[in-house]
Coordinates of C-alpha atoms in Angstrom, one line a residue:
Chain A
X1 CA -14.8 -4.2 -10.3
X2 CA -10.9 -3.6 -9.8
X3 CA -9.4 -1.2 -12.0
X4 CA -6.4 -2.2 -14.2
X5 CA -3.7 -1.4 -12.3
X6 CA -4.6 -0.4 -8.6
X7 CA -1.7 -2.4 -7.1
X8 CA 1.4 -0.4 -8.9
X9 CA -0.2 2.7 -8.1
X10 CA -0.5 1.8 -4.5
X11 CA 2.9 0.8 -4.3
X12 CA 4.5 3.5 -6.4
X13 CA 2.6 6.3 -4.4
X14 CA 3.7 4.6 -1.0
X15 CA 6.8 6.0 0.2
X16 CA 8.3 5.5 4.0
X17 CA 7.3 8.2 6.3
X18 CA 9.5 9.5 9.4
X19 CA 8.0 12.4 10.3
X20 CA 3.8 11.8 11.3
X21 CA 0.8 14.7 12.5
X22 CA -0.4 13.6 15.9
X23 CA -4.1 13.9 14.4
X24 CA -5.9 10.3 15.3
X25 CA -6.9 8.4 12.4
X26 CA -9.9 5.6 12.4
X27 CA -8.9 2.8 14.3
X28 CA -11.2 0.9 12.0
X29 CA -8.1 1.8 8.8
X30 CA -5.8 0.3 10.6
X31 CA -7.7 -3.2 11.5
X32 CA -9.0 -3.2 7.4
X33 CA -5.5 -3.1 7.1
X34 CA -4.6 -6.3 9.1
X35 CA -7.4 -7.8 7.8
X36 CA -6.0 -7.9 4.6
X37 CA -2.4 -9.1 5.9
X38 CA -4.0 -11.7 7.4
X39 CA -5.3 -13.2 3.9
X40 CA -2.0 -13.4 3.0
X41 CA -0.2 -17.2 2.5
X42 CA 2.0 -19.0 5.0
X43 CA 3.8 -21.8 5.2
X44 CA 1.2 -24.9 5.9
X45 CA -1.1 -21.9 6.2
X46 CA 0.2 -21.8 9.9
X47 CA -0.4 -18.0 10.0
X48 CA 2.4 -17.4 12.1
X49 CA 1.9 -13.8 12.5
X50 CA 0.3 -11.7 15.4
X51 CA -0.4 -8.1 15.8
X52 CA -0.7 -5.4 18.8
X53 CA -2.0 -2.2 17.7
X54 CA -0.8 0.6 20.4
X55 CA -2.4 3.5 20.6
X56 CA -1.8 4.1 24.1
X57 CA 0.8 7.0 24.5
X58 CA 2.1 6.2 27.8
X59 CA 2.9 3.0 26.2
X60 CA 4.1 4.6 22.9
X61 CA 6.0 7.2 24.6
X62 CA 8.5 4.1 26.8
X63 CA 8.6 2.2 23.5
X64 CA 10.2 5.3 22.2
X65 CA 12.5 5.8 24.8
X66 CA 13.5 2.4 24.9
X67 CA 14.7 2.4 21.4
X68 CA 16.3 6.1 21.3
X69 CA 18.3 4.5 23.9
X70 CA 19.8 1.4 21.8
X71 CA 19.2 3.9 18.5
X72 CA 22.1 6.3 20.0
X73 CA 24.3 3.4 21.5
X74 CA 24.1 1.7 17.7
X75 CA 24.6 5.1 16.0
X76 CA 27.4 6.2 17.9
X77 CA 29.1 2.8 17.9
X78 CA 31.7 2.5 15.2
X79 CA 29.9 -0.5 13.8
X80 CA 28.4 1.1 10.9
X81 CA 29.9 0.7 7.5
X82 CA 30.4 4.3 6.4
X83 CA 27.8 3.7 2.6
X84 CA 25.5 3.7 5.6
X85 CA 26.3 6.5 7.9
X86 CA 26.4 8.8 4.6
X87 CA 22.9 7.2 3.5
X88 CA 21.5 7.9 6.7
X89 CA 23.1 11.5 7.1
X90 CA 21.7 12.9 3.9
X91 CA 18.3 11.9 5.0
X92 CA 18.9 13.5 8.2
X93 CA 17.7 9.7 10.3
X94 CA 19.5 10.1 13.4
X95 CA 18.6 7.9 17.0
X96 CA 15.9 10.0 17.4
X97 CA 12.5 8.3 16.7
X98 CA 9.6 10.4 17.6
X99 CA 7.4 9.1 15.0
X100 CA 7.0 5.9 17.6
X101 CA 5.2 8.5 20.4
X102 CA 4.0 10.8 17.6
X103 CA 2.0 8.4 15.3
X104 CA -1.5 7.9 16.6
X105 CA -1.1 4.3 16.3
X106 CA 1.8 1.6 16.2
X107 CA 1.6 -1.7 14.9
X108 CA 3.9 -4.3 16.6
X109 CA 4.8 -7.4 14.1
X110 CA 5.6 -11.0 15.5
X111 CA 6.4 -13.9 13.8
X112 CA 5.9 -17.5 15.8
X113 CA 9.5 -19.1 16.5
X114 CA 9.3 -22.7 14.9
X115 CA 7.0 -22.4 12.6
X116 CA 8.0 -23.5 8.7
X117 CA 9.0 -20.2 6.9
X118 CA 7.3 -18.0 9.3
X119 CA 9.9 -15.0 9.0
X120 CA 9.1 -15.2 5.1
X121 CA 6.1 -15.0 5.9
X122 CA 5.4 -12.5 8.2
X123 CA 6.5 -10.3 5.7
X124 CA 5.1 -11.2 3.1
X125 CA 1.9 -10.6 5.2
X126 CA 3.5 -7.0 5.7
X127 CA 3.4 -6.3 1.7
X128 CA -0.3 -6.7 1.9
X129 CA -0.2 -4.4 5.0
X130 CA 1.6 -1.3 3.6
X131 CA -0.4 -1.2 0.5
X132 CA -4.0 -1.6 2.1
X133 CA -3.0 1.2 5.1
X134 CA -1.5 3.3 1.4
X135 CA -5.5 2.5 0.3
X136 CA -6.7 4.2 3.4
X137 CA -4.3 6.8 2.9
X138 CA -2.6 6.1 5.7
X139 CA 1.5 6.5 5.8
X140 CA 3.7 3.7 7.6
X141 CA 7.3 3.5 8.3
X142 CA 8.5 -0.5 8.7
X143 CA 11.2 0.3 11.5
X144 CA 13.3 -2.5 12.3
X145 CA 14.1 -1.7 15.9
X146 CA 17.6 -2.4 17.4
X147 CA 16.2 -4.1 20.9
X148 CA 13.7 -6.3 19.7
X149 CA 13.4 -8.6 22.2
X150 CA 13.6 -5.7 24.9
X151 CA 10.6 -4.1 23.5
X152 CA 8.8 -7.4 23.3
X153 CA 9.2 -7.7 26.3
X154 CA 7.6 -4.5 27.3
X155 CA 4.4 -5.7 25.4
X156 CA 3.9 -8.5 27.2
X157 CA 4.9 -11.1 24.3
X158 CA 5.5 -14.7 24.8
X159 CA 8.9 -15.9 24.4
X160 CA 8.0 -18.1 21.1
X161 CA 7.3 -15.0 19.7
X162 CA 9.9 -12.7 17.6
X163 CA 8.9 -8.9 17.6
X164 CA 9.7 -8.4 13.4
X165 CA 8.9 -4.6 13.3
X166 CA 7.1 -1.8 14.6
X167 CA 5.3 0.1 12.1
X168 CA 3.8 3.7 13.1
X169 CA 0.5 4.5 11.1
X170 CA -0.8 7.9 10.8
X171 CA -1.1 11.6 8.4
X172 CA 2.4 12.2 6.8
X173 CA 3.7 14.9 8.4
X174 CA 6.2 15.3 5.6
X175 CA 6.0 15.6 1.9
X176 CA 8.5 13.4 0.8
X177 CA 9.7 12.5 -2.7
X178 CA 9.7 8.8 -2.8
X179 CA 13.2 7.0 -3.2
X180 CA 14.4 6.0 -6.6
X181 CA 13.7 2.7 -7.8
X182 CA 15.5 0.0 -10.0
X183 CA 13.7 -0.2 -13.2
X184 CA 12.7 -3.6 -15.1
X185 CA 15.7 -3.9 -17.1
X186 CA 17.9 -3.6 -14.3
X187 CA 16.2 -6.0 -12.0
X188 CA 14.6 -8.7 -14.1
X189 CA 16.2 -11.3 -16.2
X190 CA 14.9 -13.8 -18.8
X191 CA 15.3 -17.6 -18.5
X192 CA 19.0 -17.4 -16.9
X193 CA 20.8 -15.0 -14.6
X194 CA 22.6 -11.9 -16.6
X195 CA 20.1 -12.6 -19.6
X196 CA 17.8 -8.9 -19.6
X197 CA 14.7 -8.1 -20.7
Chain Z
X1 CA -9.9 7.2 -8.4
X2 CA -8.9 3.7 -6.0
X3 CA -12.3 2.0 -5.1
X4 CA -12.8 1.7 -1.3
X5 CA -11.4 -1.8 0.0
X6 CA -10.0 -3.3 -3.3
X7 CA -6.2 -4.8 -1.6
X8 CA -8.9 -6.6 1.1
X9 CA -10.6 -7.9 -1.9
X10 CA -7.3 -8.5 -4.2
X11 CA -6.1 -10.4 -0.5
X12 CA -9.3 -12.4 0.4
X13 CA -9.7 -13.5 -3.8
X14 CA -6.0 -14.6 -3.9
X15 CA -5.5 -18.0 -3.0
X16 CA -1.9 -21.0 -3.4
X17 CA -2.9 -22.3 -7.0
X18 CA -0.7 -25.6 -7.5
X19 CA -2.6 -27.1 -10.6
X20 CA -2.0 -24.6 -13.8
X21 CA -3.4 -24.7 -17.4
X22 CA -0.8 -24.4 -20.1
X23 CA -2.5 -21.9 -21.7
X24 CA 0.3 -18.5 -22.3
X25 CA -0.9 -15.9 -20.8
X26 CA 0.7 -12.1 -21.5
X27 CA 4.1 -11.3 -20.2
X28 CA 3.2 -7.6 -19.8
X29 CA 1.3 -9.1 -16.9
X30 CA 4.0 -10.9 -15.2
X31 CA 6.0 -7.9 -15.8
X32 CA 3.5 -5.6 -14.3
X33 CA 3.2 -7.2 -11.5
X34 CA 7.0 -7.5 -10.9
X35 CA 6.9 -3.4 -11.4
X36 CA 4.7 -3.2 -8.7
X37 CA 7.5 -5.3 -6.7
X38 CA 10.0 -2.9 -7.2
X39 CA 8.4 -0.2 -5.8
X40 CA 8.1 -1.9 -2.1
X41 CA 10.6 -0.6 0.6
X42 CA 13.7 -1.7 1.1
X43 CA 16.3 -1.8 4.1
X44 CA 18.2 2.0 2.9
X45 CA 16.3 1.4 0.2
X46 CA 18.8 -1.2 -1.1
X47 CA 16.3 -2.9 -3.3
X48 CA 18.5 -6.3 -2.7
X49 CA 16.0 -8.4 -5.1
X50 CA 16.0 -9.8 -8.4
X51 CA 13.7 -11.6 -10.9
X52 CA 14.2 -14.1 -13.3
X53 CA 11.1 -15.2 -15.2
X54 CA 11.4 -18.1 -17.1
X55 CA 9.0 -18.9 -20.4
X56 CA 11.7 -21.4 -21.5
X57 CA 9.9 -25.0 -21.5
X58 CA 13.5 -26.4 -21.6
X59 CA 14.7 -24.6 -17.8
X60 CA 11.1 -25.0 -16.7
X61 CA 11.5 -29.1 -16.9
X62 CA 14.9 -28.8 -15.6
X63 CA 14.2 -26.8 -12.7
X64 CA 11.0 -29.7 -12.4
X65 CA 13.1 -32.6 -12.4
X66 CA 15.8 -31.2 -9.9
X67 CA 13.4 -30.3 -7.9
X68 CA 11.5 -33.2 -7.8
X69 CA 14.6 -35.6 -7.0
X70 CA 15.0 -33.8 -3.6
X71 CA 11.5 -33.0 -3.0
X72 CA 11.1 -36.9 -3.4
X73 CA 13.6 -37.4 -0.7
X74 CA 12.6 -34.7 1.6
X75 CA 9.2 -36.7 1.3
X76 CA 9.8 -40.0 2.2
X77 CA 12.5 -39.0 4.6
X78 CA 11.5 -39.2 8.3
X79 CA 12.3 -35.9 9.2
X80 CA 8.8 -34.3 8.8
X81 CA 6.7 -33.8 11.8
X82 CA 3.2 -35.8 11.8
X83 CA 1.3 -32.9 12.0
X84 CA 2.8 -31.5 8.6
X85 CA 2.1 -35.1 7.5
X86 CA -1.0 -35.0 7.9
X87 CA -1.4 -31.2 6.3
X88 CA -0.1 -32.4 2.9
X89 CA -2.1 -35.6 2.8
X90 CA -5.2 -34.3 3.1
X91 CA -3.8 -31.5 0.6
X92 CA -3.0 -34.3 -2.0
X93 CA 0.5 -32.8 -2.0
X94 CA 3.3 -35.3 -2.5
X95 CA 6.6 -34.6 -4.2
X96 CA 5.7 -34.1 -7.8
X97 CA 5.6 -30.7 -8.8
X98 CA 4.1 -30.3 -11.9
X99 CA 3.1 -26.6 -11.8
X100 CA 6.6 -25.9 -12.5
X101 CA 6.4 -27.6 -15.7
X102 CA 2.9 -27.1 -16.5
X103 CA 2.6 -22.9 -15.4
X104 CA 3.3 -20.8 -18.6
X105 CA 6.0 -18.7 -16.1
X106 CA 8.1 -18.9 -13.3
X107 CA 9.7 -16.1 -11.2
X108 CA 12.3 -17.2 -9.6
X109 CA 13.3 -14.4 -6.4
X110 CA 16.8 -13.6 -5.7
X111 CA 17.9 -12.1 -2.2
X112 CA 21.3 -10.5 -2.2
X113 CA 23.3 -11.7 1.1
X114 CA 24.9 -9.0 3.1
X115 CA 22.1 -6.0 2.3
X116 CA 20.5 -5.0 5.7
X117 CA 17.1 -6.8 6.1
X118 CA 17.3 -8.1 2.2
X119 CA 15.3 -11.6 3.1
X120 CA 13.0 -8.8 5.1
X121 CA 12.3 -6.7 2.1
X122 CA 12.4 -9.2 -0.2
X123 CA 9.6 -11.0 0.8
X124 CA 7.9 -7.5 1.9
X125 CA 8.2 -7.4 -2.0
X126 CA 6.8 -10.4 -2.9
X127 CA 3.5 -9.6 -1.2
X128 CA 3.0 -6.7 -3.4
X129 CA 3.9 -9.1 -6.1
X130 CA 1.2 -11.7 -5.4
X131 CA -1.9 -9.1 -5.2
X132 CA -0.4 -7.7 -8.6
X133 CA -0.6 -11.0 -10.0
X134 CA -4.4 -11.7 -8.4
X135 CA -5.1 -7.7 -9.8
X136 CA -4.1 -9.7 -13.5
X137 CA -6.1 -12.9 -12.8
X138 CA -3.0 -14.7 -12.6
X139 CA -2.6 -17.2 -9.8
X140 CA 0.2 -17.6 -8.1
X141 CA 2.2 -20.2 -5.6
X142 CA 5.2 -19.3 -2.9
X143 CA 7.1 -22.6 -3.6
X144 CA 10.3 -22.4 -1.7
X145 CA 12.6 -25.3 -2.7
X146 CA 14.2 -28.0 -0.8
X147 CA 17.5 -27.5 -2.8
X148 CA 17.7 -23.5 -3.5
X149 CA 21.4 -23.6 -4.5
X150 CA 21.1 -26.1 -6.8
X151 CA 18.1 -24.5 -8.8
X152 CA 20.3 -21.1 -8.4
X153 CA 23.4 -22.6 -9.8
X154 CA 21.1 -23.8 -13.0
X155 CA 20.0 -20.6 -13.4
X156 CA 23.6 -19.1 -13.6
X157 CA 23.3 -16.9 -10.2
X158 CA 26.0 -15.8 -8.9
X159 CA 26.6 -16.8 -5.2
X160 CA 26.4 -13.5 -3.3
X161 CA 22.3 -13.9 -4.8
X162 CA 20.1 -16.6 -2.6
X163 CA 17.3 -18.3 -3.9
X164 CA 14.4 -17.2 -1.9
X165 CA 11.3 -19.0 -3.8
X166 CA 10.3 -19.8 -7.4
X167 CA 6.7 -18.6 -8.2
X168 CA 4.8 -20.3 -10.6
X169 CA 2.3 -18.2 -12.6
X170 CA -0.7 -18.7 -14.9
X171 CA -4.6 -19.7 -14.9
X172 CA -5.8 -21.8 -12.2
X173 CA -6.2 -25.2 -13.0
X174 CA -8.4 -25.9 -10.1
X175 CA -11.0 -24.2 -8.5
X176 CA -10.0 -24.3 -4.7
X177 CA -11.7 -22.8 -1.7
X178 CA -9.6 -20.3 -0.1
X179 CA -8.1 -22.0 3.7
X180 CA -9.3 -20.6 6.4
X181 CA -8.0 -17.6 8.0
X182 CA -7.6 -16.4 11.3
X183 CA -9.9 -13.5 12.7
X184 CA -8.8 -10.1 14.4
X185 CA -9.7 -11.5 17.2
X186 CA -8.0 -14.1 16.9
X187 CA -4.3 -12.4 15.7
X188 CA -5.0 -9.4 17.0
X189 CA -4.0 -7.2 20.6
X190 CA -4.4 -3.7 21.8
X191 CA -1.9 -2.0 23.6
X192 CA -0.4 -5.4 24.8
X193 CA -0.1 -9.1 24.5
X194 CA -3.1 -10.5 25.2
X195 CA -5.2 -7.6 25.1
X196 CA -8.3 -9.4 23.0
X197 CA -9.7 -6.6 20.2

C-alpha cells in the first residue's frame, strides 16, 4: 500500500520556500496536513500543540508588518555574527518578509508552557507537517519570527501559550535548488561518538 | 508516483512501541530512515544533528543500566506530579527500561549547542525520522533520558553535542492501540485564538 521509500523522497524534494504565488490553495491541504501533525507523539501524550490557520489578509498583512518591523531592527543591529550576515546575503533574505501577506495561508505554531517536553515536541509534530503539506504539493517556509510573543499577541493567544513558528503554505513562487545536505558518513556514527559508518 | 494521503497514514499507523523483539532487523533500514532525517530543514541550514546507532549489545546494556539507576530514582522520588503518576500507572511504566536492551538498535540524537534553533530543527528532524521508520515497519520510541550527559559522556560525545533522546528501534513486541488524539476541532483556529474550525 505504501511504496518503499515515500518518506526520503518527500523530504529530499522539500526545500524552504521564500518567495510564494498569491494563487489560493485548498484549505482542505492544509488541515490533512495538521491532521497528520497531530498523530505525532508527545510527552505523556499531552499534545501540547495548537494551530491557527490565517488566511485572512488583513490579518496576514499586520502580522507582516509587525515582523518587518523587529526583522529590520534585528538585521541592522550589530548582533549578528558575520557566518550569518554572509549566509543570509548570498541568499538575498533581508527584513523583508512578504511571503507572510503573500502566502494564501499561514500556520501559526504554539506549544503549551509547562507541559513535559512540549517544545520537543511541537516540533517534532512540525516534521510530520512539512512532509504531508510536501505530499499535497504544497511549499512551507518554518520562519522563526523575532517578536513572538508580540505577534501572539495579535492572535489572540493565551499567555500559557508560546507562538513556536509561523509557517506560510502555498505554490512556490521560486524554483529553488534545495540546500546541500550532510551525507551519512558525515553525520552518523556507530556504537561511540567519532566511530563512522 | 506518491499515493494520495500516505504521511496521514504513515502518522495515524505509527505509534510509542516500548516492548521490542530481539529479532535483527536490517541496518539499511535504520539508515534509511536517518537519510530521510538529514534532509529536514535546518536554522541556515546548519544541519546541527548527529546520529549514533548502536547494534553493540555491550553499550546497549550499559546505556540500560545507567539509565535505569536514575530513572529508578526519578521514580520513587516525590517530585512527580499526581496526574503524571497516574499516566504511567495505568501505562505499566515504571523505571525499568528494557527496550534499550532488548531493541536490535538505538539512535541516540545529538544537538549541537550554539547553532541557531539546533533543539528546533533537531527534533523537526526527528519527525521525519519516526514516519521513515513506521514507512520500514520499524517501531520506534522518543525516550528522553533523565541523565543525558551521563549516557553522552559513555558514548564519547564531545560536550559542545547534547543528548536530545535515544530511540530505540525494532519489531513491536506488543500490539498497542494507538492513544487518542486530539481533533481539528479540538487543536485547531482560524484566523485567531479561539476561532473554532
Amino acid at each position: 500500500m505504501i511504496p518503499d521509500g515515500v518518506v526520503l523522497e518527500l523530504a529530499s524534494k522539500r526545500r524552504s520556500i521564500r518567495k510564494f504565488m498569491t494563487t489560493p490553495v485548498p484549505l482542505g491541504d492544509v488541515f490533512y496536513a495538521i491532521k497528520a501533525a497531530l498523530q505525532a507523539p508527545s510527552g505523556a501524550n499531552r499534545q501540547p500543540w495548537r494551530f491557527v490557520v490565517i488566511g485572512d489578509s488583513e490579518t496576514k498583512m499586520r502580522i507582516r508588518e509587525a515582523s518587518e518591523a523587529w526583522e529590520k531592527r534585528f538585521h541592522e543591529s550589530g548582533s549578528l555574527p558575520e557566518w550569518f550576515r554572509k549566509w543570509l546575503r548570498e541568499r538575498n533574505i533581508t527584513w523583508e518578509k512578504p511571503f507572510l501577506s503573500e502566502a494564501p495561508y499561514l500556520i501559526a505554531v504554539f506549544s503549551r508552557r509547562g507541559e513535559p517536553y512540549a517544545r520537543e515536541s511541537t516540533w517534532l509534530a512540525i516534521g510530520y507537517l512539512l512532509l504531508a503539506l510536501e505530499e499535497k504539493g504544497l511549499a512551507s517556509l518554518t520562519y522563526t519570527p523575532a517578536n513572538p510573543n508580540v505577534l501572539a499577541k495579535m492572535i489572540g493567544t493565551p499567555r500559557n501559550y508560546m507562538l513556536e513558528t509561523i509557517i506560510p503554505v502555498g505554490l512556490a513562487g521560486e524554483d529553488k535548488k534545495k540546500e546541500n545536505r550532510l551525507s551519512l558518513r558525515e553525520a552518523v556514527f556507530i556504537n561511540e561518538w567519532g566511530n563512522q559508518v
